[in-house]
Coordinates of C-alpha atoms and ligand atoms in Angstrom, one line a residue:
M1 CA 10.5 33.7 -7.8
R2 CA 10.0 32.1 -3.9
Q3 CA 8.7 28.3 -3.9
I4 CA 7.9 26.2 -1.2
L5 CA 8.4 22.4 -2.1
W6 CA 6.3 20.7 0.1
F7 CA 7.4 16.7 0.3
R8 CA 4.7 14.3 1.0
R9 CA 4.5 11.2 -0.5
D10 CA 7.6 11.9 -2.4
L11 CA 10.8 11.6 0.2
R12 CA 13.7 11.6 -2.0
I13 CA 15.8 13.7 -4.4
T14 CA 16.3 11.7 -7.3
D15 CA 13.6 11.9 -9.9
S16 CA 11.8 14.4 -8.1
A17 CA 9.4 16.6 -10.2
I18 CA 9.2 19.1 -7.9
L19 CA 13.1 19.7 -7.4
A20 CA 13.1 19.2 -11.1
H21 CA 10.2 21.9 -11.4
A22 CA 11.7 24.4 -8.9
R23 CA 13.3 27.6 -9.7
D24 CA 15.6 30.0 -8.2
E25 CA 14.9 30.8 -4.3
V26 CA 13.1 27.6 -2.5
L27 CA 12.4 26.4 0.9
P28 CA 11.9 22.2 1.1
I29 CA 9.2 21.1 4.1
F30 CA 7.8 18.4 5.4
I31 CA 4.8 18.8 7.8
F32 CA 4.1 16.1 10.5
D33 CA 0.3 16.7 10.4
P34 CA -1.7 16.4 13.9
H35 CA -4.9 15.5 11.8
I36 CA -3.2 12.3 10.5
L37 CA -0.8 11.3 13.6
S38 CA -3.8 11.6 16.0
Q39 CA -5.7 8.7 14.2
L40 CA -2.4 6.4 15.0
E41 CA -1.6 4.3 18.0
P42 CA 2.2 5.6 19.8
T43 CA 3.3 2.2 18.8
D44 CA 2.2 2.5 15.3
R45 CA 5.7 1.1 13.1
R46 CA 5.4 3.4 10.3
V47 CA 5.9 6.8 12.3
G48 CA 9.4 5.8 13.2
F49 CA 10.0 4.7 9.8
I50 CA 8.8 7.5 8.1
Y51 CA 10.7 9.8 10.5
R52 CA 14.0 8.2 9.8
Q53 CA 13.3 8.8 6.3
V54 CA 12.7 12.4 6.7
L55 CA 15.7 13.0 8.5
R56 CA 17.5 11.3 5.6
L57 CA 15.8 13.3 3.0
K58 CA 17.2 16.0 4.9
S59 CA 21.0 15.2 4.9
E60 CA 20.3 14.5 1.1
L61 CA 18.9 17.7 0.5
Q62 CA 21.6 19.3 2.4
S63 CA 24.1 17.3 0.0
V64 CA 22.9 19.4 -3.0
G65 CA 23.0 22.8 -1.2
L66 CA 19.4 22.5 0.4
D67 CA 17.7 21.8 3.6
L68 CA 14.6 21.0 4.9
A69 CA 12.6 22.5 7.4
I70 CA 10.4 20.3 9.5
F71 CA 7.0 21.1 11.1
Y72 CA 4.5 19.8 13.5
D73 CA 1.5 21.1 12.9
T74 CA -1.2 21.3 11.1
P75 CA -0.8 21.9 7.2
E76 CA -3.5 25.1 7.5
R77 CA -1.4 26.9 10.3
V78 CA 2.0 26.2 8.8
F79 CA 0.8 27.3 5.3
A80 CA -0.9 30.2 6.9
Q81 CA 2.2 31.5 8.7
L82 CA 4.2 31.0 5.4
Q83 CA 1.9 33.2 3.3
T84 CA 3.5 36.0 5.3
Q85 CA 6.5 35.6 3.9
G86 CA 6.2 36.4 0.5
F87 CA 6.3 33.1 -1.2
D88 CA 4.8 32.6 -4.8
E89 CA 3.4 28.9 -4.8
I90 CA 3.5 25.3 -3.4
L91 CA 4.9 22.7 -5.7
C92 CA 4.5 18.8 -4.4
S93 CA 3.0 15.8 -5.9
V94 CA -0.3 14.5 -6.0
D95 CA -2.3 12.4 -3.6
Y96 CA -5.8 10.7 -4.2
D97 CA -7.1 10.0 -0.8
D98 CA -10.0 11.6 0.2
Y99 CA -8.5 13.1 3.2
A100 CA -5.6 14.5 1.2
K101 CA -7.8 16.0 -1.4
K102 CA -9.9 18.1 1.1
R103 CA -6.6 19.1 3.0
D104 CA -5.1 20.4 -0.5
K105 CA -8.6 21.9 -1.3
Q106 CA -8.0 24.2 2.0
I107 CA -4.2 24.9 1.3
E108 CA -4.9 26.0 -2.4
Q109 CA -7.2 28.9 -0.5
I110 CA -4.2 30.0 1.3
M111 CA -1.6 29.9 -1.4
P112 CA -1.5 28.4 -5.0
M113 CA -0.5 24.8 -5.8
R114 CA 1.3 23.0 -8.4
R115 CA 0.7 18.9 -8.4
F116 CA 2.9 16.8 -10.3
T117 CA 2.0 12.8 -10.8
D118 CA 5.4 12.1 -9.2
S119 CA 4.6 9.1 -7.3
Y120 CA 2.7 7.5 -10.7
M121 CA 4.2 6.5 -14.1
V122 CA 0.8 7.5 -15.6
D123 CA -1.5 10.7 -15.3
P124 CA -5.3 9.4 -14.6
A125 CA -6.4 13.0 -15.7
T126 CA -5.7 12.6 -19.2
H127 CA -5.0 8.5 -19.8
L128 CA -8.7 8.1 -21.2
T129 CA -10.0 5.3 -23.8
Q130 CA -10.7 5.7 -26.8
S131 CA -14.0 7.1 -26.0
H132 CA -12.4 9.5 -23.4
T133 CA -14.3 7.7 -20.3
P134 CA -12.0 6.1 -17.8
Y135 CA -10.3 2.1 -17.8
K136 CA -12.4 0.1 -15.4
V137 CA -11.1 -3.2 -16.1
F138 CA -7.3 -3.6 -15.6
T139 CA -6.4 -6.2 -18.9
P140 CA -7.5 -3.3 -21.5
F141 CA -5.3 -0.9 -18.9
Y142 CA -2.7 -2.5 -19.0
K143 CA -2.6 -3.2 -22.7
S144 CA -3.2 0.7 -22.9
L145 CA 0.6 1.0 -21.2
F146 CA 2.4 -0.8 -23.8
F147 CA 3.8 2.3 -24.9
L148 CA 5.7 2.6 -21.3
W149 CA 6.7 -0.8 -21.9
E150 CA 7.9 -0.5 -25.1
S151 CA 9.8 2.5 -24.4
N152 CA 12.7 0.4 -22.3
Q153 CA 13.5 3.1 -20.2
L154 CA 11.4 6.2 -18.7
E155 CA 12.8 9.7 -18.6
T156 CA 13.9 10.5 -15.2
Y157 CA 14.3 14.1 -13.7
P158 CA 18.0 15.1 -13.0
T159 CA 18.5 16.5 -9.5
P160 CA 19.0 20.4 -9.9
R161 CA 22.0 22.0 -8.2
H162 CA 21.0 25.4 -9.1
L163 CA 18.6 26.2 -6.0
R164 CA 19.1 28.7 -3.8
L165 CA 17.9 27.8 -0.2
I166 CA 15.6 30.2 1.7
P167 CA 17.1 30.4 5.1
F168 CA 14.7 29.3 8.2
D169 CA 14.7 28.7 11.9
D170 CA 16.2 24.9 12.1
A171 CA 16.1 24.6 15.9
T172 CA 13.3 22.8 16.1
I173 CA 13.2 19.3 14.7
P174 CA 10.8 17.7 17.0
S175 CA 11.4 14.8 18.4
L176 CA 9.5 10.9 17.6
E177 CA 8.8 11.2 21.5
S178 CA 7.3 14.8 20.9
L179 CA 5.0 13.8 18.2
G180 CA 3.4 10.8 20.4
F181 CA 5.2 7.9 19.5
T182 CA 8.2 5.3 20.2
E183 CA 10.5 3.5 18.2
Q184 CA 9.1 0.2 17.5
P185 CA 11.2 -2.8 16.1
L186 CA 11.0 -3.0 12.1
P187 CA 11.5 -5.7 10.0
D188 CA 14.8 -6.2 8.7
F189 CA 14.2 -5.3 5.2
L190 CA 13.3 -2.0 6.0
S191 CA 16.9 -0.9 7.2
L192 CA 17.9 -1.3 3.2
T193 CA 17.6 1.4 0.6
P194 CA 15.3 0.5 -2.0
D195 CA 18.7 0.2 -4.4
E196 CA 19.8 -2.7 -2.3
L197 CA 16.7 -4.2 -1.8
I198 CA 16.5 -4.2 -6.0
D199 CA 20.0 -5.3 -6.1
E200 CA 18.9 -8.5 -4.2
F201 CA 15.6 -8.9 -5.9
I202 CA 17.0 -8.8 -9.4
P203 CA 18.4 -12.8 -9.2
K204 CA 15.2 -13.9 -8.1
L205 CA 13.2 -12.0 -11.0
K206 CA 13.6 -15.3 -12.9
K207 CA 11.3 -17.1 -11.0
Y208 CA 9.0 -14.2 -9.8
H209 CA 6.2 -15.4 -11.7
H210 CA 5.8 -18.5 -10.0
D211 CA 7.4 -17.8 -6.8
R212 CA 5.5 -14.7 -5.8
D213 CA 2.2 -16.8 -5.0
F214 CA 4.3 -19.1 -2.4
I215 CA 4.0 -17.7 1.3
N216 CA 7.1 -19.6 2.7
I217 CA 9.2 -18.3 -0.4
D218 CA 11.0 -14.9 -0.3
G219 CA 10.5 -13.9 -3.7
T220 CA 9.0 -10.6 -4.1
S221 CA 10.9 -7.3 -3.9
K222 CA 9.4 -5.8 -0.8
L223 CA 9.3 -2.3 -2.6
A224 CA 5.8 -1.6 -1.4
T225 CA 6.5 0.2 1.7
F226 CA 9.5 2.4 -0.2
L227 CA 7.1 3.4 -3.1
R228 CA 4.5 4.4 -0.7
F229 CA 6.6 6.8 0.8
G230 CA 8.4 7.8 -2.5
L231 CA 11.5 6.6 -1.3
I232 CA 12.3 5.4 -5.1
S233 CA 10.1 6.3 -8.0
P234 CA 8.2 3.9 -9.8
R235 CA 9.8 5.0 -13.2
E236 CA 13.2 4.4 -11.3
V237 CA 11.7 0.9 -10.5
F238 CA 10.7 0.2 -13.9
N239 CA 14.3 1.2 -15.6
R240 CA 16.1 -1.0 -12.8
I241 CA 14.0 -3.9 -13.8
R242 CA 12.9 -3.4 -17.4
P243 CA 16.1 -4.5 -19.2
Y244 CA 15.8 -8.1 -17.8
T245 CA 14.1 -10.2 -20.1
E246 CA 12.0 -11.9 -17.4
S247 CA 10.9 -8.4 -16.2
K248 CA 7.2 -8.7 -17.7
P249 CA 5.5 -10.2 -14.6
F250 CA 6.9 -7.6 -12.3
I251 CA 6.3 -4.7 -14.4
R252 CA 2.8 -5.5 -14.7
Q253 CA 2.3 -6.0 -10.7
L254 CA 3.8 -2.0 -10.8
F255 CA 0.9 -1.5 -13.5
F256 CA -1.5 -2.7 -11.2
R257 CA -0.5 -0.3 -8.5
E258 CA -1.1 2.8 -11.6
F259 CA -4.4 1.2 -11.9
Y260 CA -5.5 0.9 -8.3
A261 CA -4.3 4.5 -8.3
Y262 CA -6.5 5.4 -11.1
L263 CA -9.3 3.7 -9.8
L264 CA -9.5 5.7 -6.9
Y265 CA -8.8 9.2 -9.0
H266 CA -11.6 8.6 -11.1
F267 CA -14.2 7.0 -8.7
P268 CA -13.2 8.6 -5.7
H269 CA -16.6 7.0 -3.7
S270 CA -15.2 3.6 -3.8
E271 CA -12.8 4.7 -0.9
F272 CA -15.8 4.4 1.1
E273 CA -18.4 2.5 -1.2
N274 CA -19.1 -0.6 -2.9
Q275 CA -17.6 0.2 -6.7
K276 CA -20.5 -2.0 -8.3
P277 CA -24.1 -1.5 -8.0
I278 CA -24.4 -4.3 -5.3
K279 CA -26.4 -4.7 -2.0
V280 CA -24.7 -7.0 0.6
E281 CA -26.6 -7.9 3.7
W282 CA -23.4 -7.8 5.4
S283 CA -23.1 -9.4 8.9
Q284 CA -22.5 -7.5 11.9
N285 CA -21.2 -10.1 14.0
Q286 CA -18.3 -8.1 16.0
E287 CA -17.1 -11.5 17.7
H288 CA -16.3 -13.0 14.5
F289 CA -14.3 -9.7 13.4
K290 CA -12.4 -9.6 16.8
L291 CA -11.4 -13.3 16.4
W292 CA -10.4 -12.5 12.6
C293 CA -8.4 -9.6 13.8
E294 CA -6.5 -11.6 16.7
G295 CA -6.2 -14.7 14.6
Q296 CA -8.9 -16.9 16.6
T297 CA -10.7 -18.3 13.9
G298 CA -10.1 -22.0 14.2
V299 CA -8.8 -22.2 10.6
P300 CA -4.9 -22.2 10.9
I301 CA -3.6 -20.6 7.6
I302 CA -6.0 -17.6 8.8
D303 CA -4.9 -17.3 12.1
A304 CA -1.1 -17.8 11.4
A305 CA -1.6 -14.6 8.8
M306 CA -3.1 -12.5 11.1
R307 CA -0.7 -13.1 13.8
H308 CA 2.2 -12.8 12.3
F309 CA 0.6 -9.4 10.5
N310 CA -0.2 -8.2 14.1
Q311 CA 3.3 -8.8 15.1
T312 CA 4.9 -7.4 12.2
G313 CA 3.3 -5.3 10.4
V314 CA 3.7 -7.4 6.9
M315 CA 1.6 -9.8 5.0
H316 CA 2.0 -11.7 1.8
N317 CA -0.1 -11.1 -0.8
R318 CA -1.3 -14.6 -1.0
L319 CA -2.5 -14.2 2.8
R320 CA -4.1 -11.0 1.8
M321 CA -6.1 -12.5 -0.7
I322 CA -6.8 -15.7 1.5
V323 CA -7.7 -13.7 4.9
A324 CA -9.9 -10.9 2.7
S325 CA -11.9 -13.5 1.1
Y326 CA -12.4 -15.1 4.4
L327 CA -13.4 -12.0 6.1
T328 CA -16.0 -10.8 3.4
K329 CA -17.3 -14.4 2.4
N330 CA -17.2 -17.0 5.4
L331 CA -17.5 -14.0 7.7
L332 CA -19.6 -12.4 5.4
I333 CA -18.2 -9.3 6.9
D334 CA -18.1 -6.0 5.2
W335 CA -14.9 -5.4 3.5
R336 CA -14.6 -1.8 4.8
W337 CA -14.0 -3.1 8.4
G338 CA -11.1 -5.5 7.1
E339 CA -9.9 -2.5 4.8
R340 CA -9.7 -0.2 8.2
Y341 CA -8.0 -2.8 10.0
F342 CA -5.1 -3.4 7.2
A343 CA -4.5 0.3 7.0
A344 CA -4.0 0.6 10.6
H345 CA -1.2 -2.1 10.8
L346 CA 0.0 -2.3 7.4
L347 CA 3.7 -0.9 6.8
D348 CA 2.9 -0.7 3.2
Y349 CA -0.2 0.8 3.8
D350 CA -1.5 3.1 0.7
A351 CA -5.1 3.5 -0.1
S352 CA -5.5 3.2 -3.4
A353 CA -3.9 -0.5 -3.3
N354 CA -5.9 -1.4 0.0
I355 CA -9.0 -0.3 -1.0
A356 CA -9.3 -1.6 -4.9
S357 CA -7.7 -5.0 -3.3
W358 CA -10.2 -5.2 -0.5
Q359 CA -13.1 -4.7 -3.3
W360 CA -11.3 -7.0 -5.7
A361 CA -11.8 -9.6 -3.0
A362 CA -15.1 -8.7 -1.8
S363 CA -16.2 -9.0 -5.3
T364 CA -18.0 -5.5 -4.8
G365 CA -14.9 -3.5 -7.1
S366 CA -15.8 -3.2 -10.9
D367 CA -12.8 -5.5 -12.1
A368 CA -13.2 -8.0 -9.0
V369 CA -13.2 -11.8 -8.0
P370 CA -16.5 -13.2 -9.4
Y371 CA -18.5 -13.8 -6.0
F372 CA -19.0 -17.4 -6.3
R373 CA -15.2 -17.8 -7.1
V374 CA -14.8 -18.2 -3.1
F375 CA -11.6 -19.4 -1.9
N376 CA -11.2 -22.3 0.4
P377 CA -8.5 -21.4 3.1
Y378 CA -7.4 -25.3 3.2
T379 CA -6.7 -25.7 -0.2
Q380 CA -5.4 -22.3 -0.7
S381 CA -2.8 -23.1 2.6
Q382 CA -1.9 -26.9 1.5
K383 CA -1.2 -25.4 -2.4
F384 CA 0.7 -22.3 -1.0
D385 CA 2.3 -23.5 1.9
K386 CA 2.5 -27.0 1.0
E387 CA 4.8 -27.9 3.9
A388 CA 3.2 -25.6 6.4
E389 CA 6.4 -24.3 7.2
F390 CA 4.9 -20.6 7.3
I391 CA 2.3 -21.8 9.7
K392 CA 3.9 -23.9 12.2
S393 CA 6.8 -21.0 12.5
V394 CA 3.7 -18.5 13.6
I395 CA 1.5 -21.2 15.5
P396 CA 4.1 -23.2 17.7
E397 CA 1.9 -25.6 19.1
L398 CA 1.1 -26.9 15.5
R399 CA 4.6 -27.7 14.9
E400 CA 4.4 -31.3 15.6
L401 CA 1.4 -31.7 13.3
P402 CA 1.8 -33.3 9.8
A403 CA 0.9 -30.7 7.3
K404 CA -1.8 -32.8 6.0
K405 CA -3.7 -32.6 9.0
I406 CA -3.1 -28.6 9.2
H407 CA -4.4 -28.3 5.7
T408 CA -7.6 -30.2 6.8
E409 CA -10.5 -29.0 7.8
N410 CA -11.2 -29.4 11.8
G411 CA -7.7 -31.5 11.3
V412 CA -6.2 -29.8 14.0
Q413 CA -9.0 -29.7 16.4
S414 CA -9.6 -33.4 15.8
D415 CA -6.1 -34.1 17.7
I416 CA -6.4 -34.8 21.0
F417 CA -2.9 -33.5 22.2
V418 CA -3.3 -29.6 20.5
D419 CA -5.3 -27.4 22.1
Y420 CA -6.6 -24.8 19.5
P421 CA -9.6 -22.8 18.9
E422 CA -13.0 -24.2 17.1
Q423 CA -13.7 -23.2 13.8
I424 CA -16.1 -20.3 14.2
V425 CA -17.8 -21.1 11.3
G426 CA -17.8 -24.2 8.8
I427 CA -15.8 -23.8 5.3
K428 CA -19.1 -25.2 3.0
A429 CA -22.1 -23.4 4.8
S430 CA -20.3 -20.5 5.1
R431 CA -19.4 -20.1 1.5
D432 CA -23.3 -21.4 0.6
R433 CA -24.5 -18.3 2.9
A434 CA -22.4 -16.2 1.2
I435 CA -23.0 -16.8 -2.4
A436 CA -26.5 -16.4 -1.6
A437 CA -26.4 -13.4 0.0
F438 CA -24.6 -12.4 -3.5
Q439 CA -27.2 -13.4 -5.4
E440 CA -29.5 -11.5 -3.8
G441 CA -27.3 -8.3 -3.8
Ligands
LIG501 C1 -6.6 -7.4 0.6 C2 -5.5 -6.8 0.1 C3 -4.7 -5.3 0.8 C4 -3.4 -4.8 -0.4 N1 -3.4 -3.5 0.4 C5 -2.0 -3.1 -0.3 C6 -1.8 -1.9 0.4 O1 -2.1 -1.0 1.1 N2 -0.5 -1.1 -0.2 C7 0.0 -2.2 -1.4 O2 1.1 -1.3 -1.5 N3 -0.5 -3.3 -1.4 C8 -1.3 -3.9 -1.3 N4 -1.9 -5.0 -1.8 C9 -1.1 -5.6 -2.9 C10 0.0 -6.4 -2.7 O3 -0.4 -7.7 -1.6 C11 1.3 -5.7 -2.5 O4 1.6 -4.4 -3.1 C12 2.1 -6.6 -2.2 O5 2.3 -7.6 -1.5 C13 3.7 -6.1 -1.7 O6 4.8 -6.6 -1.8 P1 6.4 -6.5 -2.6 O7 6.8 -5.1 -2.6 O8 6.9 -7.6 -2.3 O9 5.4 -6.6 -3.9 P2 6.4 -7.4 -5.4 O10 5.4 -8.6 -5.6 O11 7.6 -7.2 -5.4 O12 5.3 -6.0 -6.6 C14 6.4 -5.0 -6.8 C15 5.3 -3.7 -6.5 O13 4.4 -3.9 -7.2 C16 3.0 -3.4 -6.8 N5 2.1 -4.4 -6.7 C17 2.1 -6.3 -6.2 N6 1.1 -6.1 -6.6 C18 0.0 -5.4 -6.3 C19 -1.1 -5.3 -6.4 N7 -2.0 -6.5 -6.2 N8 -1.8 -4.3 -6.4 C20 -1.2 -3.4 -6.4 N9 0.2 -3.0 -6.5 C21 0.8 -4.4 -6.1 C22 3.6 -2.8 -5.0 O14 3.8 -1.4 -5.0 C23 4.7 -3.8 -5.0 O15 6.0 -3.2 -4.4 C24 -3.0 -5.3 -1.2 C25 -3.3 -7.0 -1.8 C26 -4.5 -7.1 -1.0 C27 -4.8 -8.6 -1.6

């Protein structure tokens, strides 16, 4: 048996389904795909990160007697060329977004593929309601995962050491520059390993339930980017956290991740269309969208969130909810515009979590915030950034102002010593407009 082990969003050798199912002779590969890379800016932060992780995977594979062939070409061409070398099949993990599914369909024409649900704990194809339909609402889905919760420790795959490497020409590892990218500064936490991050996070677990909402508290795990690229498996994360008595709120979030992948699997059109049968007359105001992207809306919490995001590629979950609500309700701009902007810049961008979260915020998802519950950004900043520490850290011109003024609509604009953009929309009027537009839909 000669197998290709195609690493994609599972860049690890521990708890790896494809390694565990490999037999005899194997060729582990990674493909830098120009279809994907050509969509990205040369300064995209994520490519440098993935590049380093691919090299790390190569040396980890070498430590178990294997190696990684790295290609920079279209998957179609890579497999068409490999097909001439007598391979039996490709082993890889599932990928549910639209491009990935189309790509895999094409590759299957060239060589048989065996896919494993290795990026998730639940197989969406088989995990159904009692009436054999997919879950659409989180709470019943969450309850249905009680069997996982109860199991306390999930079985993981051992790393095999008996596989034989098929020799390949390793003379041409593409450089990051030859892929068209330059190294960008990354947040410090991305230089840690997932295990080190979990060690740092465990003392915070007790207060996670409360702290995870507060913008100025470093209370979450920061594992999303690592889970996205499969540097650690969700089972491994579960096993490390589950034994702690306070683990439930965290595991619930991990199950949210499962749920969103599950939704994309069963409702693939949700990548492009409202999941709910609702028609909203969205605003086409490009200027408003530009000001939102640049953090120039005149609302300090929105502006701080977006400016920080543009500088780092990182955004706190609470801030994501606030800026998404503001864009889709106060500015009445289509969630797809915001989703695309996040997709282009988020370090932890994951199609399923991003699409479902945007549809949640826009009240267009199957299990979404009710359209009449529009976040007031000032109330949110008052509650979750009480002393305006986060806002002041990003917007230095507001540093001398009392927090109360920052959390009051038009408060910063009323200060004659501060030069700050006017609000592009009033909060109450825009909220009323949104509710009316959703009622009509
Ligand atoms: C508009 C919007 C867009 C989002 N886009 C993404 C995205 O592209 N990729 C992404 O991974 N998450 C996304 N999220 C969810 C959430 O914001 C991030 O997962 C979280 O902020 C990552 O930080 P953390 O790893 O410290 O999370 P923790 O709080 O430590 O949570 C642990 C893990 O659980 C998962 N998780 C936590 N919250 C959620 C959630 N609400 N939905 C799904 N999974 C969750 C993540 O994998 C996370 O790493 C989005 C949320 C919103 C509101």
